[in-house]
mmCIF file of C-alpha atoms in Angstrom:
data_model
loop_
_atom_site.group_PDB
_atom_site.id
_atom_site.type_symbol
_atom_site.label_atom_id
_atom_site.label_comp_id
_atom_site.label_asym_id
_atom_site.label_seq_id
_atom_site.Cartn_x
_atom_site.Cartn_y
_atom_site.Cartn_z
ATOM 1 C CA MET K 1 41.780 -42.569 -17.977
ATOM 2 C CA GLU K 2 38.252 -42.104 -19.605
ATOM 3 C CA LEU K 3 36.849 -40.253 -21.896
ATOM 4 C CA VAL K 4 34.273 -37.271 -21.476
ATOM 5 C CA ARG K 5 32.571 -35.220 -23.913
ATOM 6 C CA ILE K 6 33.865 -31.042 -23.200
ATOM 7 C CA PHE K 7 31.963 -30.180 -27.004
ATOM 8 C CA VAL K 8 30.091 -32.730 -28.585
ATOM 9 C CA ALA K 9 27.593 -32.753 -31.365
ATOM 10 C CA GLU K 10 24.033 -34.711 -30.401
ATOM 11 C CA ASP K 11 23.941 -35.609 -33.892
ATOM 12 C CA SER K 12 26.974 -36.890 -34.798
ATOM 13 C CA GLU K 13 30.295 -37.857 -33.485
ATOM 14 C CA ASN K 14 31.986 -34.573 -34.179
ATOM 15 C CA GLY K 15 33.385 -32.187 -31.332
ATOM 16 C CA LEU K 16 35.520 -31.723 -28.907
ATOM 17 C CA TRP K 17 36.123 -34.843 -26.351
ATOM 18 C CA SER K 18 38.772 -34.780 -23.358
ATOM 19 C CA ILE K 19 40.459 -37.702 -21.430
ATOM 20 C CA PHE K 20 40.196 -37.383 -17.338
ATOM 21 C CA LYS K 21 42.480 -39.412 -15.322
ATOM 22 C CA ASP K 22 41.681 -41.502 -12.659
ATOM 23 C CA ALA K 23 43.483 -39.589 -9.908
ATOM 24 C CA ALA K 24 42.676 -36.020 -11.359
ATOM 25 C CA LEU K 25 39.627 -33.649 -10.066
ATOM 26 C CA GLN K 26 38.398 -32.354 -13.579
ATOM 27 C CA ASN K 27 39.264 -33.112 -16.951
ATOM 28 C CA GLU K 28 42.094 -31.672 -19.050
ATOM 29 C CA PHE K 29 40.212 -29.037 -20.519
ATOM 30 C CA GLU K 30 38.488 -27.970 -16.947
ATOM 31 C CA ARG K 31 42.265 -27.942 -15.737
ATOM 32 C CA PHE K 32 44.494 -26.318 -18.199
ATOM 33 C CA PHE K 33 42.202 -22.855 -18.718
ATOM 34 C CA GLU K 34 41.224 -23.186 -14.938
ATOM 35 C CA ARG K 35 45.251 -23.178 -14.395
ATOM 36 C CA MET K 36 45.825 -20.071 -17.282
ATOM 37 C CA ASN K 37 43.399 -18.588 -14.979
ATOM 38 C CA ASP K 38 44.639 -18.640 -12.146
ATOM 39 C CA ILE K 39 47.561 -15.755 -11.348
ATOM 40 C CA VAL K 40 49.147 -17.867 -8.445
ATOM 41 C CA TRP K 41 49.672 -20.367 -10.100
ATOM 42 C CA LEU K 42 50.852 -18.091 -13.281
ATOM 43 C CA HIS K 43 53.255 -16.545 -11.511
ATOM 44 C CA GLY K 44 54.636 -19.714 -9.807
ATOM 45 C CA PHE K 45 55.234 -20.731 -12.907
ATOM 46 C CA PHE K 46 56.494 -17.601 -14.648
ATOM 47 C CA SER K 47 59.322 -17.235 -11.665
ATOM 48 C CA LEU K 48 59.896 -20.464 -11.626
ATOM 49 C CA HIS K 49 60.241 -20.581 -16.050
ATOM 50 C CA HIS K 50 62.110 -16.965 -16.081
ATOM 51 C CA ASP K 51 65.559 -17.667 -17.954
ATOM 52 C CA ASP K 52 62.369 -19.098 -20.599
ATOM 53 C CA LEU K 53 60.246 -15.795 -20.396
ATOM 54 C CA ASN K 54 63.749 -13.802 -21.061
ATOM 55 C CA SER K 55 65.217 -15.749 -23.542
ATOM 56 C CA GLY K 56 63.965 -13.658 -26.867
ATOM 57 C CA PHE K 57 61.939 -15.879 -28.299
ATOM 58 C CA PHE K 58 58.710 -13.843 -27.321
ATOM 59 C CA GLY K 59 60.848 -10.879 -26.734
ATOM 60 C CA LYS K 60 61.368 -10.481 -23.440
ATOM 61 C CA MET K 61 58.675 -9.044 -20.691
ATOM 62 C CA THR K 62 58.090 -8.950 -16.583
ATOM 63 C CA VAL K 63 56.139 -11.864 -14.307
ATOM 64 C CA ASP K 64 53.182 -9.407 -13.917
ATOM 65 C CA ASP K 65 53.446 -9.067 -18.073
ATOM 66 C CA ALA K 66 53.309 -12.101 -18.747
ATOM 67 C CA VAL K 67 50.242 -13.437 -16.468
ATOM 68 C CA VAL K 68 48.313 -10.339 -18.609
ATOM 69 C CA LYS K 69 49.171 -12.087 -21.657
ATOM 70 C CA THR K 70 48.665 -15.754 -20.903
ATOM 71 C CA MET K 71 45.070 -14.686 -19.227
ATOM 72 C CA SER K 72 44.042 -13.200 -22.001
ATOM 73 C CA GLU K 73 45.352 -15.090 -24.142
ATOM 74 C CA ALA K 74 43.837 -18.100 -22.594
ATOM 75 C CA GLU K 75 40.282 -16.402 -22.397
ATOM 76 C CA GLU K 76 40.881 -15.533 -26.895
ATOM 77 C CA MET K 77 41.290 -19.317 -26.721
ATOM 78 C CA GLU K 78 38.455 -20.236 -24.365
ATOM 79 C CA ASN K 79 36.084 -17.931 -26.868
ATOM 80 C CA ALA K 80 37.855 -19.693 -29.941
ATOM 81 C CA LEU K 81 36.200 -22.644 -28.800
ATOM 82 C CA TYR K 82 32.888 -21.836 -27.499
ATOM 83 C CA ASP K 83 32.644 -19.594 -30.530
ATOM 84 C CA PHE K 84 32.690 -22.880 -32.605
ATOM 85 C CA THR K 85 30.540 -24.988 -30.836
ATOM 86 C CA GLN K 86 27.866 -21.580 -30.875
ATOM 87 C CA GLN K 87 28.410 -21.800 -34.802
ATOM 88 C CA GLY K 88 27.893 -24.902 -35.106
ATOM 89 C CA PHE K 89 29.320 -28.449 -35.872
ATOM 90 C CA SER K 90 29.217 -28.870 -39.776
ATOM 91 C CA GLY K 91 28.770 -25.242 -40.268
ATOM 92 C CA HIS K 92 30.459 -23.181 -42.935
ATOM 93 C CA GLY K 93 33.952 -23.009 -42.058
ATOM 94 C CA ALA K 94 33.658 -24.253 -38.306
ATOM 95 C CA ARG K 95 36.167 -26.788 -37.898
ATOM 96 C CA LEU K 96 38.056 -27.701 -35.437
ATOM 97 C CA GLN K 97 40.337 -28.718 -38.205
ATOM 98 C CA SER K 98 40.956 -24.667 -38.235
ATOM 99 C CA ILE K 99 41.624 -24.455 -34.897
ATOM 100 C CA PHE K 100 44.196 -27.528 -34.280
ATOM 101 C CA LYS K 101 47.035 -28.017 -36.116
ATOM 102 C CA PRO K 102 49.232 -30.729 -36.948
ATOM 103 C CA LEU K 103 51.852 -31.034 -33.000
ATOM 104 C CA ASN K 104 55.109 -31.704 -35.698
ATOM 105 C CA ASN K 105 54.983 -28.486 -38.006
ATOM 106 C CA HIS K 106 56.493 -29.911 -40.406
ATOM 107 C CA GLU K 107 53.879 -32.650 -40.986
ATOM 108 C CA TYR K 108 51.283 -32.245 -43.534
ATOM 109 C CA VAL K 109 48.916 -34.635 -44.266
ATOM 110 C CA ILE K 110 46.643 -35.206 -41.976
ATOM 111 C CA SER K 111 46.248 -38.740 -40.667
ATOM 112 C CA LEU K 112 44.149 -40.946 -37.560
ATOM 113 C CA TYR K 113 45.491 -40.536 -33.653
ATOM 114 C CA GLN K 114 48.164 -37.104 -35.017
ATOM 115 C CA LYS K 115 48.938 -35.868 -32.507
ATOM 116 C CA SER K 116 47.864 -32.003 -32.557
ATOM 117 C CA LYS K 117 47.837 -28.467 -30.885
ATOM 118 C CA ALA K 118 45.826 -25.229 -30.999
ATOM 119 C CA ARG K 119 47.469 -22.363 -30.259
ATOM 120 C CA LEU K 120 46.777 -18.518 -31.164
ATOM 121 C CA ARG K 121 49.040 -16.548 -33.605
ATOM 122 C CA ASN K 122 52.296 -16.301 -31.743
ATOM 123 C CA GLY K 123 50.494 -17.700 -28.671
ATOM 124 C CA TRP K 124 52.618 -19.404 -26.695
ATOM 125 C CA LEU K 125 49.961 -21.070 -24.773
ATOM 126 C CA ARG K 126 49.132 -24.932 -26.342
ATOM 127 C CA LEU K 127 46.257 -27.289 -26.261
ATOM 128 C CA TYR K 128 47.574 -30.728 -27.037
ATOM 129 C CA ALA K 129 44.462 -33.285 -28.502
ATOM 130 C CA ILE K 130 45.071 -36.575 -30.487
ATOM 131 C CA ARG K 131 42.504 -35.805 -33.879
ATOM 132 C CA LEU K 132 40.565 -38.918 -34.480
ATOM 133 C CA ASP K 133 39.080 -37.022 -37.739
ATOM 134 C CA TRP K 134 38.327 -32.979 -38.862
ATOM 135 C CA ASN K 135 36.631 -32.672 -37.107
ATOM 136 C CA CYS K 136 37.136 -34.682 -33.639
ATOM 137 C CA PHE K 137 39.472 -34.313 -31.251
ATOM 138 C CA ILE K 138 40.691 -35.221 -27.556
ATOM 139 C CA VAL K 139 41.739 -33.433 -25.244
ATOM 140 C CA THR K 140 45.405 -34.451 -23.599
ATOM 141 C CA GLY K 141 45.828 -31.548 -22.021
ATOM 142 C CA GLY K 142 48.342 -28.030 -22.336
ATOM 143 C CA ALA K 143 50.758 -25.277 -21.587
ATOM 144 C CA ILE K 144 52.738 -22.546 -22.015
ATOM 145 C CA LYS K 145 55.304 -23.111 -24.251
ATOM 146 C CA LEU K 146 58.298 -20.028 -24.237
ATOM 147 C CA THR K 147 60.713 -22.399 -26.107
ATOM 148 C CA PRO K 148 61.082 -23.109 -29.742
ATOM 149 C CA ASP K 149 61.107 -27.292 -28.377
ATOM 150 C CA MET K 150 59.407 -29.301 -26.363
ATOM 151 C CA GLN K 151 62.445 -30.503 -24.189
ATOM 152 C CA ARG K 152 61.457 -28.814 -20.513
ATOM 153 C CA ASP K 153 59.640 -31.095 -18.469
ATOM 154 C CA HIS K 154 56.344 -29.663 -17.880
ATOM 155 C CA LEU K 155 56.008 -30.585 -22.384
ATOM 156 C CA GLN K 156 57.678 -33.139 -21.541
ATOM 157 C CA HIS K 157 54.943 -34.227 -19.914
ATOM 158 C CA GLU K 158 52.690 -33.224 -21.876
ATOM 159 C CA LEU K 159 54.492 -34.856 -24.631
ATOM 160 C CA LYS K 160 54.009 -38.307 -22.877
ATOM 161 C CA LYS K 161 49.899 -37.557 -21.947
ATOM 162 C CA LEU K 162 49.693 -37.645 -25.405
ATOM 163 C CA GLY K 163 51.167 -40.896 -26.154
ATOM 164 C CA GLN K 164 49.317 -42.760 -22.964
ATOM 165 C CA THR K 165 46.246 -41.439 -24.631
ATOM 166 C CA LYS K 166 47.289 -42.394 -28.270
ATOM 167 C CA ALA K 167 47.886 -46.330 -26.192
ATOM 168 C CA PHE K 168 44.490 -46.289 -24.663
ATOM 169 C CA LEU K 169 42.406 -45.010 -28.015
ATOM 170 C CA ARG K 170 43.824 -48.018 -29.405
ATOM 171 C CA GLN K 171 43.843 -50.430 -26.954
ATOM 172 C CA ARG K 172 40.007 -49.514 -27.078
ATOM 173 C CA GLU K 173 39.702 -49.689 -30.614
ATOM 174 C CA ILE K 174 38.891 -45.746 -30.348
ATOM 175 C CA HIS K 175 39.736 -45.914 -34.595
ATOM 176 C CA TYR K 176 36.580 -42.763 -35.678
ATOM 177 C CA PRO K 177 34.157 -40.552 -33.907
ATOM 178 C CA GLU K 178 31.291 -42.516 -33.892
ATOM 179 C CA ASP K 179 33.765 -45.597 -31.784
ATOM 180 C CA LEU K 180 33.528 -42.923 -28.307
ATOM 181 C CA ASN K 181 29.887 -42.142 -28.784
ATOM 182 C CA THR K 182 29.698 -46.310 -28.285
ATOM 183 C CA TYR K 183 32.739 -45.653 -25.415
ATOM 184 C CA TYR K 184 30.664 -43.497 -23.778
ATOM 185 C CA ASP K 185 27.117 -44.792 -23.515
ATOM 186 C CA ASP K 186 29.166 -48.772 -22.844
ATOM 187 C CA GLN K 187 30.759 -46.980 -20.219
ATOM 188 C CA HIS K 188 27.485 -44.763 -18.783
#
């Protein structure tokens, strides 16, 4: 596993990083958004999870409508993240904290290595990350969440990656955002 920069401020350690699995061709941030814009992949996903799609958690819709909704939501989420970088990393209210929330909906205290998610209001896309600080996150993956729990195999896989990334950070003593830059410089 490696850590790569996605949007990182030049004058601080604030920003968004992503994991890059050894055998993967792209980092998890890129992989997530590429999949969410791949019509063939989305059709396959919604066909496979047709029962969840029509369970009523998000209302009932056709596979084609779900594909359109997903692509629109992915564009909105990606734009929100890009807008963040354009506003500056420590600017007036422009914080990743406003996009990423604790994974556990009943967790109200911000903590080191906190499992987190980015999602749009009433959306089903989730971008998962580990929080190092108020404005510093490491993306571990993402998923379409059609159910109220995390019991589906693809969601369990995302939980596993969150745990692996947390262990990776602890093992390498990456506790603070500035440790990410030290790690990155040592690797390159």
